[in-house]
Amino acid sequence: MIKEVIVVEGRDDTVAIKRAVEADTIETGGSAINARILKSIALAQERRGVIVLTDPDHAGERIRKIISSKVPGCKHAFIPEADATRKGDIGVENASPEAIRTALSRVHTSYEGVASQIDLEDLMEAGLLVHPEASARRMFMGNLLGIGYCNGKQFLKRLTVFQITREEFADALARLEEGELK
């Protein structure tokens, strides 16, 4: 049984989680997350802790940002888009039990107001910004680091908020450079 309560978007996500692990969930009901749901999430965070596991799409990121801004200290798990896509549909409900367990084993806790070990110059040197393949490279690195895919500005923010170390970044970059992007 996972101690924390897992926040997902809907009923089908809860079914997928329960196929993978024994855990309690809170469903946001999609991107129309309301004050009552946020209050439930805050209570769960206070009592047991929360892991946010939303779809790897725009709506999922929006929900994740709302929760993070209203309920500090939540943990975050990310399923790579490729592992959450079936027949063109993206969502946690499409992920295999193994992909869900992998995401939950690589949980990150957000820490606001901390200094980053990695800066914009590091991202540019790594080809994660201002590079013809920057988007694909960020997706690969985000999946390796367990922080998901996002644009360059958000990528830097996640590296900071989730306190990704210089060593973790360098290891993931080395794997990228070894040709694992393909």
PDB file of C-alpha atoms in Angstrom:
ATOM      1  CA  MET A   1       0.000   0.000   0.000  1.00  0.00           C
ATOM      2  CA  ILE A   2       1.351   3.379  -0.993  1.00  0.00           C
ATOM      3  CA  LYS A   3       1.189   5.751   1.974  1.00  0.00           C
ATOM      4  CA  GLU A   4       0.488   8.902  -0.036  1.00  0.00           C
ATOM      5  CA  VAL A   5      -2.798   9.608  -1.795  1.00  0.00           C
ATOM      6  CA  ILE A   6      -2.386   9.726  -5.570  1.00  0.00           C
ATOM      7  CA  VAL A   7      -4.136  12.603  -7.348  1.00  0.00           C
ATOM      8  CA  VAL A   8      -5.388  11.672 -10.825  1.00  0.00           C
ATOM      9  CA  GLU A   9      -7.737  13.292 -13.311  1.00  0.00           C
ATOM     10  CA  GLY A  10     -10.571  10.773 -13.535  1.00  0.00           C
ATOM     11  CA  ARG A  11     -12.158   7.412 -12.792  1.00  0.00           C
ATOM     12  CA  ASP A  12     -10.321   5.558 -15.585  1.00  0.00           C
ATOM     13  CA  ASP A  13      -7.015   6.800 -14.132  1.00  0.00           C
ATOM     14  CA  THR A  14      -8.011   5.415 -10.720  1.00  0.00           C
ATOM     15  CA  VAL A  15      -8.749   2.030 -12.321  1.00  0.00           C
ATOM     16  CA  ALA A  16      -5.311   2.044 -13.999  1.00  0.00           C
ATOM     17  CA  ILE A  17      -3.584   2.974 -10.714  1.00  0.00           C
ATOM     18  CA  LYS A  18      -5.354   0.180  -8.836  1.00  0.00           C
ATOM     19  CA  ARG A  19      -4.248  -2.337 -11.516  1.00  0.00           C
ATOM     20  CA  ALA A  20      -0.651  -1.303 -10.836  1.00  0.00           C
ATOM     21  CA  VAL A  21      -0.467  -0.646  -7.066  1.00  0.00           C
ATOM     22  CA  GLU A  22      -2.524  -0.612  -3.918  1.00  0.00           C
ATOM     23  CA  ALA A  23      -3.271   3.039  -3.292  1.00  0.00           C
ATOM     24  CA  ASP A  24      -5.998   5.556  -2.549  1.00  0.00           C
ATOM     25  CA  THR A  25      -6.754   8.239  -5.118  1.00  0.00           C
ATOM     26  CA  ILE A  26      -8.419  11.614  -5.390  1.00  0.00           C
ATOM     27  CA  GLU A  27      -9.939  12.405  -8.779  1.00  0.00           C
ATOM     28  CA  THR A  28      -9.905  16.019  -9.920  1.00  0.00           C
ATOM     29  CA  GLY A  29     -12.678  15.481 -12.445  1.00  0.00           C
ATOM     30  CA  GLY A  30     -10.487  16.786 -15.241  1.00  0.00           C
ATOM     31  CA  SER A  31      -9.150  20.296 -15.653  1.00  0.00           C
ATOM     32  CA  ALA A  32     -12.193  21.884 -13.981  1.00  0.00           C
ATOM     33  CA  ILE A  33     -10.585  21.392 -10.570  1.00  0.00           C
ATOM     34  CA  ASN A  34     -12.639  23.159  -7.905  1.00  0.00           C
ATOM     35  CA  ALA A  35     -12.168  24.449  -4.347  1.00  0.00           C
ATOM     36  CA  ARG A  36     -13.732  21.322  -2.793  1.00  0.00           C
ATOM     37  CA  ILE A  37     -11.250  19.035  -4.559  1.00  0.00           C
ATOM     38  CA  LEU A  38      -8.340  21.326  -3.624  1.00  0.00           C
ATOM     39  CA  LYS A  39      -9.487  21.192   0.006  1.00  0.00           C
ATOM     40  CA  SER A  40      -9.494  17.364  -0.133  1.00  0.00           C
ATOM     41  CA  ILE A  41      -6.015  17.371  -1.655  1.00  0.00           C
ATOM     42  CA  ALA A  42      -4.759  19.777   1.052  1.00  0.00           C
ATOM     43  CA  LEU A  43      -6.166  17.530   3.786  1.00  0.00           C
ATOM     44  CA  ALA A  44      -4.603  14.450   2.196  1.00  0.00           C
ATOM     45  CA  GLN A  45      -1.267  16.295   1.933  1.00  0.00           C
ATOM     46  CA  GLU A  46      -1.443  17.253   5.601  1.00  0.00           C
ATOM     47  CA  ARG A  47      -2.356  13.746   6.802  1.00  0.00           C
ATOM     48  CA  ARG A  48      -0.645  11.315   4.406  1.00  0.00           C
ATOM     49  CA  GLY A  49       1.133  13.202   1.664  1.00  0.00           C
ATOM     50  CA  VAL A  50       0.114  13.526  -1.974  1.00  0.00           C
ATOM     51  CA  ILE A  51       1.567  12.298  -5.253  1.00  0.00           C
ATOM     52  CA  VAL A  52       0.275  14.139  -8.318  1.00  0.00           C
ATOM     53  CA  LEU A  53       0.094  11.845 -11.361  1.00  0.00           C
ATOM     54  CA  THR A  54      -1.716  13.632 -14.187  1.00  0.00           C
ATOM     55  CA  ASP A  55      -1.804  12.994 -17.923  1.00  0.00           C
ATOM     56  CA  PRO A  56       1.322  14.061 -19.846  1.00  0.00           C
ATOM     57  CA  ASP A  57      -0.598  16.672 -21.836  1.00  0.00           C
ATOM     58  CA  HIS A  58      -1.522  20.355 -21.582  1.00  0.00           C
ATOM     59  CA  ALA A  59      -4.576  19.762 -19.376  1.00  0.00           C
ATOM     60  CA  GLY A  60      -2.581  17.509 -17.041  1.00  0.00           C
ATOM     61  CA  GLU A  61       0.141  20.137 -16.707  1.00  0.00           C
ATOM     62  CA  ARG A  62      -2.487  22.795 -15.963  1.00  0.00           C
ATOM     63  CA  ILE A  63      -3.951  20.658 -13.166  1.00  0.00           C
ATOM     64  CA  ARG A  64      -0.463  19.953 -11.798  1.00  0.00           C
ATOM     65  CA  LYS A  65       0.318  23.694 -11.686  1.00  0.00           C
ATOM     66  CA  ILE A  66      -2.963  24.531  -9.951  1.00  0.00           C
ATOM     67  CA  ILE A  67      -2.391  21.864  -7.305  1.00  0.00           C
ATOM     68  CA  SER A  68       1.241  22.897  -6.774  1.00  0.00           C
ATOM     69  CA  SER A  69       0.287  26.536  -6.308  1.00  0.00           C
ATOM     70  CA  LYS A  70      -2.526  25.785  -3.832  1.00  0.00           C
ATOM     71  CA  VAL A  71      -1.055  22.785  -1.970  1.00  0.00           C
ATOM     72  CA  PRO A  72       2.704  23.191  -1.370  1.00  0.00           C
ATOM     73  CA  GLY A  73       5.038  20.242  -0.862  1.00  0.00           C
ATOM     74  CA  CYS A  74       3.243  17.744  -3.085  1.00  0.00           C
ATOM     75  CA  LYS A  75       5.234  14.972  -4.682  1.00  0.00           C
ATOM     76  CA  HIS A  76       5.082  14.546  -8.446  1.00  0.00           C
ATOM     77  CA  ALA A  77       5.284  11.484 -10.662  1.00  0.00           C
ATOM     78  CA  PHE A  78       5.485  11.638 -14.449  1.00  0.00           C
ATOM     79  CA  ILE A  79       4.619   9.026 -17.055  1.00  0.00           C
ATOM     80  CA  PRO A  80       6.352   9.614 -20.398  1.00  0.00           C
ATOM     81  CA  GLU A  81       3.923  10.482 -23.193  1.00  0.00           C
ATOM     82  CA  ALA A  82       4.972   7.407 -25.179  1.00  0.00           C
ATOM     83  CA  ASP A  83       4.022   5.156 -22.237  1.00  0.00           C
ATOM     84  CA  ALA A  84       0.650   6.870 -21.769  1.00  0.00           C
ATOM     85  CA  THR A  85      -0.530   6.893 -25.384  1.00  0.00           C
ATOM     86  CA  ARG A  86      -2.807   4.340 -27.013  1.00  0.00           C
ATOM     87  CA  LYS A  87      -4.445   4.838 -30.416  1.00  0.00           C
ATOM     88  CA  GLY A  88      -3.673   8.565 -30.295  1.00  0.00           C
ATOM     89  CA  ASP A  89      -5.241   9.023 -26.850  1.00  0.00           C
ATOM     90  CA  ILE A  90      -2.916  10.351 -24.130  1.00  0.00           C
ATOM     91  CA  GLY A  91      -3.661   9.591 -20.501  1.00  0.00           C
ATOM     92  CA  VAL A  92      -2.690   7.773 -17.323  1.00  0.00           C
ATOM     93  CA  GLU A  93      -5.497   5.309 -18.076  1.00  0.00           C
ATOM     94  CA  ASN A  94      -3.536   4.107 -21.132  1.00  0.00           C
ATOM     95  CA  ALA A  95      -0.323   3.390 -19.218  1.00  0.00           C
ATOM     96  CA  SER A  96       0.678  -0.150 -18.369  1.00  0.00           C
ATOM     97  CA  PRO A  97       0.894  -1.186 -14.722  1.00  0.00           C
ATOM     98  CA  GLU A  98       4.686  -1.320 -15.136  1.00  0.00           C
ATOM     99  CA  ALA A  99       4.833   2.267 -16.489  1.00  0.00           C
ATOM    100  CA  ILE A 100       2.739   3.446 -13.530  1.00  0.00           C
ATOM    101  CA  ARG A 101       4.945   1.607 -11.024  1.00  0.00           C
ATOM    102  CA  THR A 102       8.066   3.057 -12.681  1.00  0.00           C
ATOM    103  CA  ALA A 103       6.652   6.596 -12.483  1.00  0.00           C
ATOM    104  CA  LEU A 104       5.731   6.120  -8.820  1.00  0.00           C
ATOM    105  CA  SER A 105       9.203   4.779  -8.038  1.00  0.00           C
ATOM    106  CA  ARG A 106      10.739   8.010  -9.398  1.00  0.00           C
ATOM    107  CA  VAL A 107       8.683  10.522  -7.424  1.00  0.00           C
ATOM    108  CA  HIS A 108      10.023  14.056  -6.958  1.00  0.00           C
ATOM    109  CA  THR A 109       9.071  16.490  -4.218  1.00  0.00           C
ATOM    110  CA  SER A 110       8.808  20.132  -5.190  1.00  0.00           C
ATOM    111  CA  TYR A 111      10.817  22.652  -3.190  1.00  0.00           C
ATOM    112  CA  GLU A 112      10.004  26.275  -3.892  1.00  0.00           C
ATOM    113  CA  GLY A 113      12.513  29.031  -3.292  1.00  0.00           C
ATOM    114  CA  VAL A 114      15.673  26.936  -3.608  1.00  0.00           C
ATOM    115  CA  ALA A 115      18.707  27.634  -5.751  1.00  0.00           C
ATOM    116  CA  SER A 116      19.280  25.601  -8.879  1.00  0.00           C
ATOM    117  CA  GLN A 117      22.458  23.707  -9.606  1.00  0.00           C
ATOM    118  CA  ILE A 118      21.757  24.050 -13.335  1.00  0.00           C
ATOM    119  CA  ASP A 119      21.238  27.290 -15.261  1.00  0.00           C
ATOM    120  CA  LEU A 120      20.128  28.481 -18.712  1.00  0.00           C
ATOM    121  CA  GLU A 121      23.675  28.321 -20.022  1.00  0.00           C
ATOM    122  CA  ASP A 122      23.854  24.623 -19.066  1.00  0.00           C
ATOM    123  CA  LEU A 123      20.618  23.993 -20.990  1.00  0.00           C
ATOM    124  CA  MET A 124      21.935  25.798 -24.054  1.00  0.00           C
ATOM    125  CA  GLU A 125      25.239  23.913 -23.955  1.00  0.00           C
ATOM    126  CA  ALA A 126      23.290  20.643 -23.661  1.00  0.00           C
ATOM    127  CA  GLY A 127      21.206  21.493 -26.737  1.00  0.00           C
ATOM    128  CA  LEU A 128      18.002  21.705 -24.723  1.00  0.00           C
ATOM    129  CA  LEU A 129      17.361  25.297 -25.845  1.00  0.00           C
ATOM    130  CA  VAL A 130      18.037  27.056 -29.165  1.00  0.00           C
ATOM    131  CA  HIS A 131      18.858  23.782 -30.922  1.00  0.00           C
ATOM    132  CA  PRO A 132      17.114  22.208 -33.912  1.00  0.00           C
ATOM    133  CA  GLU A 133      16.247  19.130 -31.817  1.00  0.00           C
ATOM    134  CA  ALA A 134      15.810  20.922 -28.468  1.00  0.00           C
ATOM    135  CA  SER A 135      12.241  19.716 -28.010  1.00  0.00           C
ATOM    136  CA  ALA A 136      13.095  16.046 -28.616  1.00  0.00           C
ATOM    137  CA  ARG A 137      16.198  16.343 -26.444  1.00  0.00           C
ATOM    138  CA  ARG A 138      14.133  17.836 -23.553  1.00  0.00           C
ATOM    139  CA  MET A 139      11.598  15.043 -23.912  1.00  0.00           C
ATOM    140  CA  PHE A 140      14.346  12.420 -23.696  1.00  0.00           C
ATOM    141  CA  MET A 141      16.065  14.127 -20.739  1.00  0.00           C
ATOM    142  CA  GLY A 142      12.738  14.743 -18.964  1.00  0.00           C
ATOM    143  CA  ASN A 143      11.874  11.062 -19.252  1.00  0.00           C
ATOM    144  CA  LEU A 144      15.302   9.977 -18.001  1.00  0.00           C
ATOM    145  CA  LEU A 145      15.171  12.373 -15.057  1.00  0.00           C
ATOM    146  CA  GLY A 146      11.547  11.527 -14.280  1.00  0.00           C
ATOM    147  CA  ILE A 147      10.354  15.121 -14.552  1.00  0.00           C
ATOM    148  CA  GLY A 148       8.296  14.827 -17.731  1.00  0.00           C
ATOM    149  CA  TYR A 149       8.282  16.878 -20.906  1.00  0.00           C
ATOM    150  CA  CYS A 150       7.868  20.653 -21.006  1.00  0.00           C
ATOM    151  CA  ASN A 151       9.157  23.770 -22.741  1.00  0.00           C
ATOM    152  CA  GLY A 152      12.614  25.160 -21.961  1.00  0.00           C
ATOM    153  CA  LYS A 153      11.545  27.636 -19.286  1.00  0.00           C
ATOM    154  CA  GLN A 154       9.459  25.012 -17.463  1.00  0.00           C
ATOM    155  CA  PHE A 155      12.257  22.455 -17.842  1.00  0.00           C
ATOM    156  CA  LEU A 156      14.666  24.730 -15.993  1.00  0.00           C
ATOM    157  CA  LYS A 157      12.027  25.390 -13.341  1.00  0.00           C
ATOM    158  CA  ARG A 158      11.464  21.641 -12.826  1.00  0.00           C
ATOM    159  CA  LEU A 159      15.198  21.014 -12.554  1.00  0.00           C
ATOM    160  CA  THR A 160      15.234  23.615  -9.781  1.00  0.00           C
ATOM    161  CA  VAL A 161      11.991  22.734  -8.016  1.00  0.00           C
ATOM    162  CA  PHE A 162      12.774  18.998  -7.987  1.00  0.00           C
ATOM    163  CA  GLN A 163      16.417  19.660  -7.041  1.00  0.00           C
ATOM    164  CA  ILE A 164      17.940  17.666  -9.895  1.00  0.00           C
ATOM    165  CA  THR A 165      21.658  17.529  -9.173  1.00  0.00           C
ATOM    166  CA  ARG A 166      24.416  18.386 -11.579  1.00  0.00           C
ATOM    167  CA  GLU A 167      25.444  14.714 -11.495  1.00  0.00           C
ATOM    168  CA  GLU A 168      21.949  13.477 -12.391  1.00  0.00           C
ATOM    169  CA  PHE A 169      21.805  16.026 -15.209  1.00  0.00           C
ATOM    170  CA  ALA A 170      25.256  15.041 -16.500  1.00  0.00           C
ATOM    171  CA  ASP A 171      24.407  11.313 -16.400  1.00  0.00           C
ATOM    172  CA  ALA A 172      21.187  11.853 -18.361  1.00  0.00           C
ATOM    173  CA  LEU A 173      23.011  14.102 -20.850  1.00  0.00           C
ATOM    174  CA  ALA A 174      25.705  11.446 -21.333  1.00  0.00           C
ATOM    175  CA  ARG A 175      23.007   8.876 -22.140  1.00  0.00           C
ATOM    176  CA  LEU A 176      21.456  11.315 -24.598  1.00  0.00           C
ATOM    177  CA  GLU A 177      24.822  11.913 -26.259  1.00  0.00           C
ATOM    178  CA  GLU A 178      25.457   8.152 -26.468  1.00  0.00           C
ATOM    179  CA  GLY A 179      22.669   8.039 -29.007  1.00  0.00           C
ATOM    180  CA  GLU A 180      19.802   6.839 -26.870  1.00  0.00           C
ATOM    181  CA  LEU A 181      17.571   9.573 -28.338  1.00  0.00           C
ATOM    182  CA  LYS A 182      16.710   7.367 -31.302  1.00  0.00           C
TER     183      LYS A 182
END
